[in-house]
Amino acid sequence: MATHRKIVLGICGSVAAIETPRVVRELSRRGIDVECVMTRSSKRIIHPDVLEWASGNKAITRLTANLEHVRLCGVRGEASLMMICPVTANTISKIANGIGDTPVTAFATTAIGSKIPLILVPAMHLSMYENPFVVDNIKRLKDNGVKFIEPRIEENTAKLANIDEIVDEVLNVIENEPDA
Ligand SMILES: Cc1cc2nc3c(=O)[nH]c(=O)nc-3n(C[C@H](O)[C@H](O)[C@H](O)COP(=O)(O)O)c2cc1C
């Protein structure tokens, strides 16, 4: 079992963000301490208070002088992994290009530099998912060790993976860490 079970969960501005509180609850039930980080767009879809209710931790909606991104995802940071669920086409492309201009992209950029495992769970219309630039950015991230939990392609939409699959993948990564 992992010796520390704190994770960072990023949330982006996809309608699938309404599923995120259930993911947080399922992880919390398994003894994982979840720290949620939100983009501004995601706050138009779910309220930070719901994530605070689900996780027991105040959601991070902006970076402060306390350097939350470094404390959690810096070298020897407190988090054993970061997942972004849902991740948008916008945030995928920013991360693939080293951009950290939102709380979520700043955390992800830090996590990659610290070699903290990063899992992305996309959700978007098929037209966005099949955009050749987005496809290239996904490949670039995969080639650099970023894990993806693949969406279900239904009704012209790349839909968020099933919650059980997401939870299992988090547990799998945490429990197979070198210091676990
Ligand atoms: C209601 C609504 C639903 C959206 N759903 C998605 C989505 O599922 N996937 C996606 O990539 N973008 C979606 N978008 C567009 C993103 O919110 C937009 O690209 C935004 O800039 C993403 O910012 P973020 O990546 O910082 O969260 C949606 C926008 C709105 C208003």
Short mmCIF file of N, CA and C and ligand atoms in Angstrom, two decimals:
data_model
loop_
_atom_site.label_atom_id
_atom_site.label_comp_id
_atom_site.label_asym_id
_atom_site.label_seq_id
_atom_site.Cartn_x
_atom_site.Cartn_y
_atom_site.Cartn_z
N MET A 1 0.84 -1.20 0.00
CA MET A 1 0.00 0.00 0.00
C MET A 1 0.88 1.26 0.00
N ALA A 2 0.33 2.33 -0.56
CA ALA A 2 1.08 3.57 -0.58
C ALA A 2 1.28 4.10 0.83
N THR A 3 2.44 4.73 1.06
CA THR A 3 2.69 5.28 2.39
C THR A 3 1.97 6.61 2.56
N HIS A 4 1.81 7.36 1.50
CA HIS A 4 1.02 8.59 1.61
C HIS A 4 -0.02 8.56 0.50
N ARG A 5 -1.23 8.97 0.85
CA ARG A 5 -2.34 8.81 -0.08
C ARG A 5 -3.05 10.13 -0.28
N LYS A 6 -2.26 11.16 -0.53
CA LYS A 6 -2.88 12.45 -0.86
C LYS A 6 -2.74 12.64 -2.36
N ILE A 7 -3.84 13.04 -3.03
CA ILE A 7 -3.74 13.33 -4.46
C ILE A 7 -4.32 14.72 -4.75
N VAL A 8 -3.88 15.28 -5.88
CA VAL A 8 -4.45 16.53 -6.37
C VAL A 8 -5.39 16.18 -7.51
N LEU A 9 -6.59 16.74 -7.47
CA LEU A 9 -7.57 16.51 -8.53
C LEU A 9 -7.92 17.84 -9.19
N GLY A 10 -7.48 18.02 -10.45
CA GLY A 10 -7.79 19.23 -11.20
C GLY A 10 -9.14 19.08 -11.90
N ILE A 11 -9.87 20.18 -11.99
CA ILE A 11 -11.18 20.17 -12.66
C ILE A 11 -11.20 21.30 -13.67
N CYS A 12 -11.59 20.98 -14.92
CA CYS A 12 -11.67 21.98 -16.00
C CYS A 12 -13.12 22.23 -16.41
N GLY A 13 -13.28 23.19 -17.33
CA GLY A 13 -14.61 23.65 -17.72
C GLY A 13 -15.29 22.80 -18.77
N SER A 14 -15.55 21.55 -18.41
CA SER A 14 -16.35 20.64 -19.25
C SER A 14 -17.64 20.32 -18.49
N VAL A 15 -18.73 20.07 -19.23
CA VAL A 15 -19.97 19.68 -18.56
C VAL A 15 -19.78 18.43 -17.71
N ALA A 16 -18.79 17.61 -18.08
CA ALA A 16 -18.52 16.38 -17.31
C ALA A 16 -18.05 16.68 -15.89
N ALA A 17 -17.76 17.94 -15.59
CA ALA A 17 -17.35 18.31 -14.22
C ALA A 17 -18.45 18.00 -13.20
N ILE A 18 -19.69 17.85 -13.68
CA ILE A 18 -20.77 17.50 -12.74
C ILE A 18 -20.56 16.08 -12.18
N GLU A 19 -19.71 15.27 -12.84
CA GLU A 19 -19.41 13.91 -12.35
C GLU A 19 -18.29 13.92 -11.30
N THR A 20 -17.51 14.99 -11.27
CA THR A 20 -16.29 14.98 -10.44
C THR A 20 -16.58 14.77 -8.95
N PRO A 21 -17.62 15.38 -8.37
CA PRO A 21 -17.86 15.12 -6.93
C PRO A 21 -18.02 13.63 -6.62
N ARG A 22 -18.61 12.86 -7.53
CA ARG A 22 -18.76 11.41 -7.29
C ARG A 22 -17.40 10.72 -7.30
N VAL A 23 -16.52 11.16 -8.21
CA VAL A 23 -15.16 10.60 -8.24
C VAL A 23 -14.46 10.91 -6.91
N VAL A 24 -14.61 12.15 -6.47
CA VAL A 24 -13.95 12.56 -5.21
C VAL A 24 -14.49 11.72 -4.04
N ARG A 25 -15.81 11.54 -3.97
CA ARG A 25 -16.40 10.75 -2.88
C ARG A 25 -15.88 9.33 -2.88
N GLU A 26 -15.82 8.71 -4.07
CA GLU A 26 -15.35 7.32 -4.15
C GLU A 26 -13.90 7.20 -3.71
N LEU A 27 -13.08 8.18 -4.08
CA LEU A 27 -11.67 8.15 -3.65
C LEU A 27 -11.56 8.39 -2.15
N SER A 28 -12.35 9.32 -1.63
CA SER A 28 -12.32 9.61 -0.18
C SER A 28 -12.71 8.37 0.62
N ARG A 29 -13.73 7.66 0.12
CA ARG A 29 -14.18 6.43 0.81
C ARG A 29 -13.08 5.40 0.92
N ARG A 30 -12.15 5.46 -0.04
CA ARG A 30 -11.03 4.50 -0.02
C ARG A 30 -9.83 5.06 0.73
N GLY A 31 -10.05 6.10 1.52
CA GLY A 31 -8.99 6.63 2.39
C GLY A 31 -8.02 7.56 1.69
N ILE A 32 -8.39 8.06 0.52
CA ILE A 32 -7.49 8.97 -0.20
C ILE A 32 -7.89 10.42 0.11
N ASP A 33 -6.89 11.20 0.49
CA ASP A 33 -7.11 12.62 0.80
C ASP A 33 -7.02 13.38 -0.53
N VAL A 34 -8.13 14.00 -0.94
CA VAL A 34 -8.18 14.64 -2.26
C VAL A 34 -8.18 16.16 -2.09
N GLU A 35 -7.21 16.81 -2.74
CA GLU A 35 -7.16 18.29 -2.78
C GLU A 35 -7.60 18.71 -4.18
N CYS A 36 -8.71 19.43 -4.27
CA CYS A 36 -9.24 19.84 -5.58
C CYS A 36 -8.69 21.19 -6.00
N VAL A 37 -8.38 21.30 -7.29
CA VAL A 37 -7.89 22.54 -7.89
C VAL A 37 -8.77 22.84 -9.10
N MET A 38 -9.26 24.06 -9.20
CA MET A 38 -10.24 24.37 -10.25
C MET A 38 -9.76 25.47 -11.19
N THR A 39 -10.17 25.37 -12.48
CA THR A 39 -10.00 26.50 -13.39
C THR A 39 -11.20 27.43 -13.23
N ARG A 40 -11.04 28.63 -13.75
CA ARG A 40 -12.15 29.59 -13.68
C ARG A 40 -13.38 29.06 -14.44
N SER A 41 -13.14 28.44 -15.61
CA SER A 41 -14.27 27.91 -16.41
C SER A 41 -15.01 26.82 -15.65
N SER A 42 -14.30 26.01 -14.89
CA SER A 42 -14.97 24.90 -14.18
C SER A 42 -15.93 25.43 -13.12
N LYS A 43 -15.64 26.63 -12.60
CA LYS A 43 -16.52 27.20 -11.55
C LYS A 43 -17.86 27.65 -12.12
N ARG A 44 -17.95 27.73 -13.47
CA ARG A 44 -19.25 28.03 -14.09
C ARG A 44 -20.10 26.77 -14.17
N ILE A 45 -19.49 25.62 -13.94
CA ILE A 45 -20.21 24.35 -14.08
C ILE A 45 -20.49 23.70 -12.72
N ILE A 46 -19.50 23.68 -11.83
CA ILE A 46 -19.79 23.23 -10.45
C ILE A 46 -19.19 24.23 -9.46
N HIS A 47 -19.85 24.30 -8.31
CA HIS A 47 -19.40 25.26 -7.30
C HIS A 47 -18.30 24.65 -6.43
N PRO A 48 -17.29 25.43 -6.06
CA PRO A 48 -16.21 24.91 -5.20
C PRO A 48 -16.73 24.28 -3.90
N ASP A 49 -17.86 24.77 -3.39
CA ASP A 49 -18.38 24.22 -2.12
C ASP A 49 -18.74 22.73 -2.25
N VAL A 50 -19.17 22.31 -3.44
CA VAL A 50 -19.53 20.90 -3.63
C VAL A 50 -18.28 20.03 -3.50
N LEU A 51 -17.19 20.53 -4.06
CA LEU A 51 -15.93 19.77 -3.97
C LEU A 51 -15.39 19.78 -2.55
N GLU A 52 -15.62 20.87 -1.83
CA GLU A 52 -15.21 20.92 -0.41
C GLU A 52 -16.03 19.90 0.39
N TRP A 53 -17.33 19.82 0.08
CA TRP A 53 -18.19 18.83 0.74
C TRP A 53 -17.69 17.41 0.45
N ALA A 54 -17.36 17.16 -0.83
CA ALA A 54 -16.97 15.80 -1.24
C ALA A 54 -15.61 15.38 -0.68
N SER A 55 -14.70 16.34 -0.57
CA SER A 55 -13.31 15.99 -0.21
C SER A 55 -12.96 16.30 1.24
N GLY A 56 -13.72 17.24 1.84
CA GLY A 56 -13.35 17.70 3.18
C GLY A 56 -12.26 18.76 3.16
N ASN A 57 -11.79 19.14 1.96
CA ASN A 57 -10.76 20.18 1.83
C ASN A 57 -11.29 21.34 1.01
N LYS A 58 -10.90 22.55 1.36
CA LYS A 58 -11.32 23.72 0.59
C LYS A 58 -10.73 23.62 -0.81
N ALA A 59 -11.54 23.83 -1.84
CA ALA A 59 -11.02 23.76 -3.22
C ALA A 59 -10.09 24.94 -3.49
N ILE A 60 -9.01 24.66 -4.20
CA ILE A 60 -8.06 25.72 -4.57
C ILE A 60 -8.53 26.33 -5.89
N THR A 61 -8.84 27.61 -5.86
CA THR A 61 -9.36 28.27 -7.06
C THR A 61 -8.41 29.36 -7.57
N ARG A 62 -7.35 29.61 -6.81
CA ARG A 62 -6.32 30.53 -7.29
C ARG A 62 -5.04 30.21 -6.55
N LEU A 63 -3.92 30.55 -7.18
CA LEU A 63 -2.63 30.32 -6.53
C LEU A 63 -2.35 31.51 -5.62
N THR A 64 -1.78 31.25 -4.47
CA THR A 64 -1.48 32.33 -3.54
C THR A 64 0.01 32.28 -3.18
N ALA A 65 0.41 33.22 -2.32
CA ALA A 65 1.81 33.28 -1.89
C ALA A 65 2.19 32.06 -1.05
N ASN A 66 1.21 31.23 -0.69
CA ASN A 66 1.54 29.97 0.02
C ASN A 66 2.10 28.91 -0.93
N LEU A 67 2.11 29.22 -2.24
CA LEU A 67 2.68 28.31 -3.25
C LEU A 67 2.10 26.90 -3.14
N GLU A 68 0.77 26.83 -3.20
CA GLU A 68 0.09 25.53 -3.08
C GLU A 68 0.60 24.52 -4.12
N HIS A 69 0.88 25.01 -5.34
CA HIS A 69 1.32 24.09 -6.41
C HIS A 69 2.66 23.45 -6.08
N VAL A 70 3.53 24.19 -5.39
CA VAL A 70 4.85 23.63 -5.03
C VAL A 70 4.71 22.73 -3.81
N ARG A 71 3.91 23.17 -2.83
CA ARG A 71 3.73 22.35 -1.62
C ARG A 71 3.18 20.97 -1.99
N LEU A 72 2.24 20.95 -2.91
CA LEU A 72 1.59 19.68 -3.24
C LEU A 72 2.30 18.92 -4.36
N CYS A 73 2.72 19.63 -5.39
CA CYS A 73 3.25 18.95 -6.59
C CYS A 73 4.70 19.28 -6.90
N GLY A 74 5.39 20.00 -6.01
CA GLY A 74 6.81 20.28 -6.23
C GLY A 74 7.65 19.04 -5.91
N VAL A 75 8.96 19.16 -6.06
CA VAL A 75 9.86 18.05 -5.72
C VAL A 75 9.65 17.72 -4.24
N ARG A 76 9.48 16.45 -3.92
CA ARG A 76 9.12 15.97 -2.57
C ARG A 76 7.83 16.64 -2.06
N GLY A 77 6.92 16.93 -2.99
CA GLY A 77 5.63 17.52 -2.61
C GLY A 77 4.74 16.50 -1.90
N GLU A 78 3.64 16.99 -1.34
CA GLU A 78 2.79 16.11 -0.53
C GLU A 78 1.95 15.13 -1.35
N ALA A 79 1.72 15.45 -2.62
CA ALA A 79 0.80 14.61 -3.42
C ALA A 79 1.55 13.45 -4.07
N SER A 80 0.90 12.28 -4.08
CA SER A 80 1.54 11.15 -4.75
C SER A 80 1.11 11.05 -6.20
N LEU A 81 0.07 11.75 -6.60
CA LEU A 81 -0.24 11.86 -8.02
C LEU A 81 -1.19 13.03 -8.25
N MET A 82 -1.26 13.47 -9.51
CA MET A 82 -2.25 14.47 -9.92
C MET A 82 -3.09 13.87 -11.03
N MET A 83 -4.40 14.07 -10.89
CA MET A 83 -5.31 13.68 -11.99
C MET A 83 -6.12 14.92 -12.37
N ILE A 84 -6.45 15.06 -13.65
CA ILE A 84 -7.35 16.15 -14.07
C ILE A 84 -8.57 15.48 -14.68
N CYS A 85 -9.73 15.71 -14.05
CA CYS A 85 -10.95 14.97 -14.39
C CYS A 85 -12.17 15.86 -14.18
N PRO A 86 -12.75 16.39 -15.23
CA PRO A 86 -12.39 16.24 -16.63
C PRO A 86 -11.28 17.20 -17.04
N VAL A 87 -10.57 16.81 -18.12
CA VAL A 87 -9.61 17.74 -18.73
C VAL A 87 -10.18 18.18 -20.08
N THR A 88 -10.10 19.48 -20.36
CA THR A 88 -10.60 20.03 -21.62
C THR A 88 -9.52 19.99 -22.70
N ALA A 89 -9.97 20.20 -23.95
CA ALA A 89 -9.03 20.34 -25.08
C ALA A 89 -8.07 21.50 -24.79
N ASN A 90 -8.61 22.57 -24.24
CA ASN A 90 -7.82 23.75 -23.92
C ASN A 90 -6.68 23.43 -22.95
N THR A 91 -7.01 22.75 -21.86
CA THR A 91 -5.99 22.47 -20.84
C THR A 91 -5.00 21.42 -21.32
N ILE A 92 -5.46 20.42 -22.08
CA ILE A 92 -4.53 19.43 -22.66
C ILE A 92 -3.46 20.17 -23.47
N SER A 93 -3.93 21.09 -24.31
CA SER A 93 -3.00 21.74 -25.24
C SER A 93 -2.05 22.68 -24.50
N LYS A 94 -2.56 23.32 -23.45
CA LYS A 94 -1.67 24.18 -22.66
C LYS A 94 -0.59 23.34 -21.98
N ILE A 95 -0.99 22.24 -21.35
CA ILE A 95 0.00 21.42 -20.62
C ILE A 95 1.06 20.89 -21.58
N ALA A 96 0.61 20.46 -22.77
CA ALA A 96 1.56 19.90 -23.75
C ALA A 96 2.57 20.93 -24.21
N ASN A 97 2.25 22.20 -23.99
CA ASN A 97 3.16 23.27 -24.42
C ASN A 97 3.80 23.99 -23.24
N GLY A 98 3.71 23.39 -22.07
CA GLY A 98 4.40 23.94 -20.89
C GLY A 98 3.77 25.20 -20.34
N ILE A 99 2.51 25.45 -20.69
CA ILE A 99 1.84 26.68 -20.23
C ILE A 99 1.18 26.42 -18.88
N GLY A 100 1.34 27.37 -17.97
CA GLY A 100 0.77 27.22 -16.62
C GLY A 100 0.05 28.47 -16.19
N ASP A 101 -0.96 28.88 -16.97
CA ASP A 101 -1.61 30.16 -16.69
C ASP A 101 -2.96 30.03 -15.98
N THR A 102 -3.29 28.84 -15.48
CA THR A 102 -4.48 28.67 -14.63
C THR A 102 -4.01 27.86 -13.42
N PRO A 103 -4.80 27.81 -12.35
CA PRO A 103 -4.37 26.96 -11.22
C PRO A 103 -4.09 25.52 -11.68
N VAL A 104 -4.97 24.97 -12.53
CA VAL A 104 -4.80 23.57 -12.94
C VAL A 104 -3.54 23.39 -13.80
N THR A 105 -3.31 24.27 -14.76
CA THR A 105 -2.12 24.09 -15.62
C THR A 105 -0.83 24.38 -14.84
N ALA A 106 -0.90 25.27 -13.86
CA ALA A 106 0.31 25.53 -13.04
C ALA A 106 0.64 24.29 -12.20
N PHE A 107 -0.38 23.65 -11.62
CA PHE A 107 -0.14 22.41 -10.87
C PHE A 107 0.41 21.32 -11.79
N ALA A 108 -0.17 21.18 -12.98
CA ALA A 108 0.24 20.10 -13.88
C ALA A 108 1.67 20.32 -14.36
N THR A 109 2.00 21.56 -14.69
CA THR A 109 3.35 21.87 -15.14
C THR A 109 4.36 21.54 -14.05
N THR A 110 3.99 21.85 -12.80
CA THR A 110 4.85 21.55 -11.65
C THR A 110 4.98 20.05 -11.45
N ALA A 111 3.86 19.34 -11.55
CA ALA A 111 3.87 17.88 -11.33
C ALA A 111 4.77 17.19 -12.36
N ILE A 112 4.67 17.61 -13.62
CA ILE A 112 5.50 16.97 -14.66
C ILE A 112 6.98 17.21 -14.36
N GLY A 113 7.30 18.44 -13.98
CA GLY A 113 8.71 18.76 -13.67
C GLY A 113 9.22 18.00 -12.46
N SER A 114 8.32 17.63 -11.55
CA SER A 114 8.71 16.90 -10.33
C SER A 114 8.59 15.39 -10.50
N LYS A 115 8.17 14.97 -11.69
CA LYS A 115 7.98 13.53 -11.98
C LYS A 115 6.90 12.90 -11.10
N ILE A 116 5.92 13.71 -10.71
CA ILE A 116 4.74 13.17 -10.02
C ILE A 116 3.81 12.64 -11.12
N PRO A 117 3.30 11.40 -11.00
CA PRO A 117 2.44 10.87 -12.06
C PRO A 117 1.24 11.79 -12.35
N LEU A 118 0.96 11.97 -13.63
CA LEU A 118 -0.16 12.82 -14.06
C LEU A 118 -1.11 11.97 -14.91
N ILE A 119 -2.39 11.97 -14.52
CA ILE A 119 -3.42 11.22 -15.24
C ILE A 119 -4.43 12.22 -15.79
N LEU A 120 -4.73 12.15 -17.08
CA LEU A 120 -5.71 13.05 -17.68
C LEU A 120 -6.93 12.25 -18.13
N VAL A 121 -8.11 12.79 -17.82
CA VAL A 121 -9.37 12.11 -18.15
C VAL A 121 -10.19 13.07 -19.02
N PRO A 122 -10.07 12.95 -20.36
CA PRO A 122 -10.71 13.93 -21.24
C PRO A 122 -12.22 13.76 -21.37
N ALA A 123 -12.87 14.86 -21.67
CA ALA A 123 -14.30 14.86 -22.04
C ALA A 123 -14.52 16.07 -22.93
N MET A 124 -15.11 15.83 -24.11
CA MET A 124 -15.35 16.95 -25.04
C MET A 124 -16.12 16.44 -26.24
N HIS A 125 -16.63 17.35 -27.06
CA HIS A 125 -17.25 16.93 -28.31
C HIS A 125 -16.21 16.28 -29.21
N LEU A 126 -16.68 15.36 -30.04
CA LEU A 126 -15.77 14.60 -30.90
C LEU A 126 -14.97 15.54 -31.81
N SER A 127 -15.63 16.63 -32.26
CA SER A 127 -14.93 17.56 -33.16
C SER A 127 -13.70 18.15 -32.49
N MET A 128 -13.77 18.40 -31.18
CA MET A 128 -12.59 18.91 -30.46
C MET A 128 -11.57 17.79 -30.28
N TYR A 129 -12.07 16.59 -29.92
CA TYR A 129 -11.17 15.47 -29.62
C TYR A 129 -10.41 15.04 -30.87
N GLU A 130 -11.02 15.24 -32.05
CA GLU A 130 -10.37 14.82 -33.29
C GLU A 130 -9.63 15.95 -33.98
N ASN A 131 -9.62 17.11 -33.38
CA ASN A 131 -8.83 18.22 -33.93
C ASN A 131 -7.37 17.78 -34.00
N PRO A 132 -6.73 17.90 -35.16
CA PRO A 132 -5.36 17.36 -35.30
C PRO A 132 -4.36 17.96 -34.32
N PHE A 133 -4.58 19.21 -33.91
CA PHE A 133 -3.64 19.81 -32.95
C PHE A 133 -3.83 19.19 -31.56
N VAL A 134 -5.10 18.93 -31.22
CA VAL A 134 -5.37 18.28 -29.93
C VAL A 134 -4.81 16.85 -29.95
N VAL A 135 -5.03 16.15 -31.09
CA VAL A 135 -4.50 14.78 -31.24
C VAL A 135 -2.97 14.79 -31.05
N ASP A 136 -2.30 15.73 -31.68
CA ASP A 136 -0.83 15.84 -31.55
C ASP A 136 -0.43 16.11 -30.11
N ASN A 137 -1.18 16.98 -29.46
CA ASN A 137 -0.82 17.33 -28.07
C ASN A 137 -1.03 16.14 -27.13
N ILE A 138 -2.08 15.35 -27.38
CA ILE A 138 -2.30 14.14 -26.57
C ILE A 138 -1.11 13.18 -26.78
N LYS A 139 -0.71 13.01 -28.02
CA LYS A 139 0.41 12.10 -28.32
C LYS A 139 1.69 12.59 -27.63
N ARG A 140 1.91 13.89 -27.70
CA ARG A 140 3.12 14.46 -27.10
C ARG A 140 3.15 14.21 -25.59
N LEU A 141 1.98 14.37 -24.96
CA LEU A 141 1.90 14.11 -23.51
C LEU A 141 2.13 12.63 -23.22
N LYS A 142 1.49 11.75 -24.01
CA LYS A 142 1.67 10.29 -23.78
C LYS A 142 3.13 9.91 -23.96
N ASP A 143 3.77 10.48 -24.98
CA ASP A 143 5.18 10.15 -25.23
C ASP A 143 6.08 10.58 -24.08
N ASN A 144 5.58 11.51 -23.28
CA ASN A 144 6.36 12.00 -22.13
C ASN A 144 5.85 11.43 -20.81
N GLY A 145 5.11 10.34 -20.87
CA GLY A 145 4.76 9.61 -19.65
C GLY A 145 3.45 10.01 -19.00
N VAL A 146 2.71 10.94 -19.61
CA VAL A 146 1.41 11.30 -19.03
C VAL A 146 0.40 10.21 -19.39
N LYS A 147 -0.34 9.75 -18.37
CA LYS A 147 -1.34 8.69 -18.60
C LYS A 147 -2.67 9.31 -18.99
N PHE A 148 -3.41 8.64 -19.87
CA PHE A 148 -4.77 9.05 -20.21
C PHE A 148 -5.73 7.92 -19.87
N ILE A 149 -6.87 8.28 -19.31
CA ILE A 149 -7.97 7.32 -19.20
C ILE A 149 -8.90 7.67 -20.36
N GLU A 150 -8.96 6.75 -21.33
CA GLU A 150 -9.59 7.07 -22.61
C GLU A 150 -11.10 7.29 -22.45
N PRO A 151 -11.63 8.26 -23.21
CA PRO A 151 -13.08 8.51 -23.14
C PRO A 151 -13.87 7.42 -23.88
N ARG A 152 -15.18 7.36 -23.59
CA ARG A 152 -16.10 6.50 -24.35
C ARG A 152 -16.62 7.34 -25.50
N ILE A 153 -16.49 6.83 -26.73
CA ILE A 153 -16.98 7.61 -27.88
C ILE A 153 -18.42 7.21 -28.14
N GLU A 154 -19.34 8.12 -27.85
CA GLU A 154 -20.78 7.87 -28.02
C GLU A 154 -21.45 9.16 -28.44
N GLU A 155 -22.41 9.08 -29.33
CA GLU A 155 -23.23 10.24 -29.72
C GLU A 155 -22.38 11.45 -30.10
N ASN A 156 -21.36 11.22 -30.93
CA ASN A 156 -20.49 12.31 -31.37
C ASN A 156 -19.78 13.02 -30.23
N THR A 157 -19.62 12.31 -29.14
CA THR A 157 -18.97 12.92 -27.97
C THR A 157 -17.93 11.97 -27.41
N ALA A 158 -16.82 12.55 -26.98
CA ALA A 158 -15.82 11.78 -26.22
C ALA A 158 -16.21 11.95 -24.76
N LYS A 159 -16.94 10.96 -24.24
CA LYS A 159 -17.52 11.08 -22.89
C LYS A 159 -16.54 10.62 -21.82
N LEU A 160 -16.63 11.24 -20.67
CA LEU A 160 -15.77 10.87 -19.54
C LEU A 160 -15.83 9.36 -19.30
N ALA A 161 -14.68 8.76 -19.01
CA ALA A 161 -14.63 7.33 -18.69
C ALA A 161 -15.53 7.04 -17.48
N ASN A 162 -15.84 5.74 -17.29
CA ASN A 162 -16.67 5.36 -16.13
C ASN A 162 -15.94 5.65 -14.82
N ILE A 163 -16.73 6.00 -13.81
CA ILE A 163 -16.14 6.37 -12.52
C ILE A 163 -15.34 5.21 -11.92
N ASP A 164 -15.83 3.99 -12.03
CA ASP A 164 -15.09 2.83 -11.48
C ASP A 164 -13.72 2.70 -12.13
N GLU A 165 -13.69 2.92 -13.45
CA GLU A 165 -12.41 2.81 -14.17
C GLU A 165 -11.43 3.89 -13.68
N ILE A 166 -11.96 5.09 -13.45
CA ILE A 166 -11.12 6.20 -13.00
C ILE A 166 -10.55 5.89 -11.61
N VAL A 167 -11.42 5.44 -10.71
CA VAL A 167 -10.99 5.15 -9.33
C VAL A 167 -9.96 4.01 -9.33
N ASP A 168 -10.22 2.97 -10.11
CA ASP A 168 -9.28 1.83 -10.17
C ASP A 168 -7.91 2.27 -10.67
N GLU A 169 -7.90 3.15 -11.65
CA GLU A 169 -6.61 3.59 -12.22
C GLU A 169 -5.82 4.40 -11.18
N VAL A 170 -6.52 5.26 -10.43
CA VAL A 170 -5.83 6.03 -9.39
C VAL A 170 -5.22 5.08 -8.36
N LEU A 171 -6.00 4.10 -7.91
CA LEU A 171 -5.50 3.15 -6.90
C LEU A 171 -4.31 2.37 -7.46
N ASN A 172 -4.43 1.97 -8.71
CA ASN A 172 -3.36 1.21 -9.36
C ASN A 172 -2.06 2.02 -9.39
N VAL A 173 -2.15 3.28 -9.77
CA VAL A 173 -0.93 4.11 -9.87
C VAL A 173 -0.35 4.35 -8.47
N ILE A 174 -1.20 4.69 -7.51
CA ILE A 174 -0.70 4.96 -6.16
C ILE A 174 -0.01 3.73 -5.58
N GLU A 175 -0.64 2.57 -5.77
CA GLU A 175 -0.11 1.37 -5.12
C GLU A 175 1.12 0.82 -5.81
N ASN A 176 1.38 1.28 -7.04
CA ASN A 176 2.57 0.81 -7.74
C ASN A 176 3.70 1.84 -7.77
N GLU A 177 3.55 2.89 -6.96
CA GLU A 177 4.63 3.88 -6.89
C GLU A 177 5.85 3.22 -6.27
N PRO A 178 7.07 3.70 -6.64
CA PRO A 178 8.29 3.09 -6.10
C PRO A 178 8.35 3.13 -4.57
N ASP A 179 7.81 4.19 -3.91
CA ASP A 179 7.91 4.26 -2.44
C ASP A 179 6.66 3.70 -1.76
N ALA A 180 5.81 3.01 -2.54
CA ALA A 180 4.56 2.51 -1.95
C ALA A 180 4.83 1.35 -1.00
C1 LIG B 1 -21.39 24.60 -20.84
C2 LIG B 1 -20.03 24.38 -21.42
C3 LIG B 1 -19.57 23.09 -21.60
C4 LIG B 1 -18.30 22.86 -22.12
N1 LIG B 1 -17.88 21.57 -22.23
C5 LIG B 1 -16.61 21.34 -22.68
C6 LIG B 1 -16.12 20.02 -22.75
O1 LIG B 1 -16.82 19.04 -22.41
N2 LIG B 1 -14.85 19.82 -23.15
C7 LIG B 1 -14.03 20.85 -23.55
O2 LIG B 1 -12.88 20.59 -23.92
N3 LIG B 1 -14.48 22.14 -23.49
C8 LIG B 1 -15.74 22.40 -23.07
N4 LIG B 1 -16.19 23.69 -23.00
C9 LIG B 1 -15.31 24.78 -23.42
C10 LIG B 1 -14.32 25.14 -22.30
O3 LIG B 1 -15.03 25.52 -21.12
C11 LIG B 1 -13.40 26.29 -22.74
O4 LIG B 1 -12.53 25.83 -23.77
C12 LIG B 1 -12.60 26.86 -21.61
O5 LIG B 1 -11.73 27.86 -22.10
C13 LIG B 1 -11.79 25.79 -20.91
O6 LIG B 1 -11.03 26.36 -19.89
P1 LIG B 1 -10.19 25.45 -18.87
O7 LIG B 1 -9.45 24.44 -19.69
O8 LIG B 1 -9.24 26.44 -18.24
O9 LIG B 1 -11.13 24.89 -17.89
C14 LIG B 1 -17.47 23.95 -22.49
C15 LIG B 1 -17.95 25.24 -22.32
C16 LIG B 1 -19.21 25.46 -21.79
C17 LIG B 1 -19.69 26.87 -21.62
#
